[in-house]
PDB file of C-alpha atoms in Angstrom:
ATOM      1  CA  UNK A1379    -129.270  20.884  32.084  1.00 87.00           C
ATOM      2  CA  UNK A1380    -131.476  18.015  31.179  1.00 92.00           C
ATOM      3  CA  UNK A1381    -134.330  20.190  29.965  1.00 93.00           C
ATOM      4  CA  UNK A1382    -131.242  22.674  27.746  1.00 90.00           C
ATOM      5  CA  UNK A1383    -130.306  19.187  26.493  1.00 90.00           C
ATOM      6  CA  UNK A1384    -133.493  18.506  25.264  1.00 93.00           C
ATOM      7  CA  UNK A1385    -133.715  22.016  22.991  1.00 94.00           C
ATOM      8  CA  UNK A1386    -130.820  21.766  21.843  1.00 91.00           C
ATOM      9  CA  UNK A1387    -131.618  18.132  20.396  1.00 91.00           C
ATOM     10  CA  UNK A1388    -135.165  19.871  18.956  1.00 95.00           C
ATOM     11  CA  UNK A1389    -132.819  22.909  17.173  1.00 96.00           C
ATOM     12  CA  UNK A1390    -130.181  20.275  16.038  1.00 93.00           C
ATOM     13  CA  UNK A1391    -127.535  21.576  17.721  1.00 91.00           C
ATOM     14  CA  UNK A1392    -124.433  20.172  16.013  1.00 85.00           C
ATOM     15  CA  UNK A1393    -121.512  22.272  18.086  1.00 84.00           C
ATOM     16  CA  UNK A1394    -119.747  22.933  21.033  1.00 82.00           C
ATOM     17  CA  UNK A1395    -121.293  23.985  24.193  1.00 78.00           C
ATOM     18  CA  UNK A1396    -118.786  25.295  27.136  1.00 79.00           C
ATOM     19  CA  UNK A1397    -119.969  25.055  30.803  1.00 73.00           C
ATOM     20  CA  UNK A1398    -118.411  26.717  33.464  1.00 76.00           C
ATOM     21  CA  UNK A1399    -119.133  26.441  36.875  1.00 71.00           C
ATOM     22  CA  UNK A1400    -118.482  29.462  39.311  1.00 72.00           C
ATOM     23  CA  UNK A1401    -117.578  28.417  43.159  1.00 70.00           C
ATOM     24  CA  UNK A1402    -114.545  30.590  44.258  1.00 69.00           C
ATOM     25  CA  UNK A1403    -113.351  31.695  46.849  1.00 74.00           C
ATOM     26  CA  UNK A1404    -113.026  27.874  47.468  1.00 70.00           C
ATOM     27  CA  UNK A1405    -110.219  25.989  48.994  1.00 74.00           C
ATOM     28  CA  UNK A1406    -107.655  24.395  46.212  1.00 73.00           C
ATOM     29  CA  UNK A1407    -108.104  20.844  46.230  1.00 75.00           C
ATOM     30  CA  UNK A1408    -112.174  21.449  45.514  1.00 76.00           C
ATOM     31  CA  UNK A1409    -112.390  22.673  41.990  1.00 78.00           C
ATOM     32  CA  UNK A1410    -111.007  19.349  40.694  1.00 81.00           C
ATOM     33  CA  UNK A1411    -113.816  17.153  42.410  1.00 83.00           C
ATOM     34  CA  UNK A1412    -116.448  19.535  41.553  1.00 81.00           C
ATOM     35  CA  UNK A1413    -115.208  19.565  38.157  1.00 81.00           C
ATOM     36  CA  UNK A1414    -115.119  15.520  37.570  1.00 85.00           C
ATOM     37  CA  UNK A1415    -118.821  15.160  39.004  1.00 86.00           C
ATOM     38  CA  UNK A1416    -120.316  17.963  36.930  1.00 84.00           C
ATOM     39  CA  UNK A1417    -118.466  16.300  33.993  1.00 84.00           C
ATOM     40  CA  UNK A1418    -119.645  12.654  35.077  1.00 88.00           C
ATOM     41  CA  UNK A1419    -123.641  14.527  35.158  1.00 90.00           C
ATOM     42  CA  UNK A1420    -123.147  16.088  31.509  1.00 88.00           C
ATOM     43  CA  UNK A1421    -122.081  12.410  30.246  1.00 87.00           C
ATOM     44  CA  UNK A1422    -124.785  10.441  32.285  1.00 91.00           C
ATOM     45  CA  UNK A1423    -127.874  12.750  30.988  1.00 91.00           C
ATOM     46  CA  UNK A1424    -125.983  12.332  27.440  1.00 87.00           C
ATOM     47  CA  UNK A1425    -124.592  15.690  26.830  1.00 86.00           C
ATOM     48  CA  UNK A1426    -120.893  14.276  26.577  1.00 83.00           C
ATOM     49  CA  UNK A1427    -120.407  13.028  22.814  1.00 71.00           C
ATOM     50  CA  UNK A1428    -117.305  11.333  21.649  1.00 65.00           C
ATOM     51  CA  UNK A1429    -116.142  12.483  17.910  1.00 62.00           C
ATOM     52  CA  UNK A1430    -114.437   9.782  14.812  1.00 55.00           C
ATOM     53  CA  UNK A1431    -111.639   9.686  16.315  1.00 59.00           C
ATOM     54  CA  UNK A1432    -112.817   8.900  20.385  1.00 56.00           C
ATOM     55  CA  UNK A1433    -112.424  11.890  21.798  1.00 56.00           C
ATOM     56  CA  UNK A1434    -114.990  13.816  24.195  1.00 56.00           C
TER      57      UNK A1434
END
C-alpha cells in the first residue's frame, strides 16, 4: 500500500480510493478488528485524509 500511495501522490490523485479486504468464511466478531487495524495502517502510512469540515 505504501508503494500505491506513493503513485498516486506522483499522478495527483485528488479522489476516493475504496479498499476492501476479503477474509470470509471467518468467525463474526473478526471482521471488526481486522477492519480497525487495516484502517489504523492506511492512516499511519498517510493514506487517511481528513476533508474542511474534519471528516476522514
Amino acid at each position: 500500500m505504501e508503494e500505491f500511495l506513493k503513485v498516486l501522490i506522483n499522478v495527483n490523485f485528488n479522489g476516493w480510493a475504496i479498499v476492501e479486504q476479503d477474509m470470509y468464511p471467518a468467525p463474526f466478531d473478526k471482521p471488526l478488528l481486522f477492519s480497525k487495524r487495516t484502517y489504523e495502517y492506511l492512516e499511519y502510512i498517510g493514506m487517511v485524509k481528513t476533508d474542511s469540515f474534519g471528516i476522514k
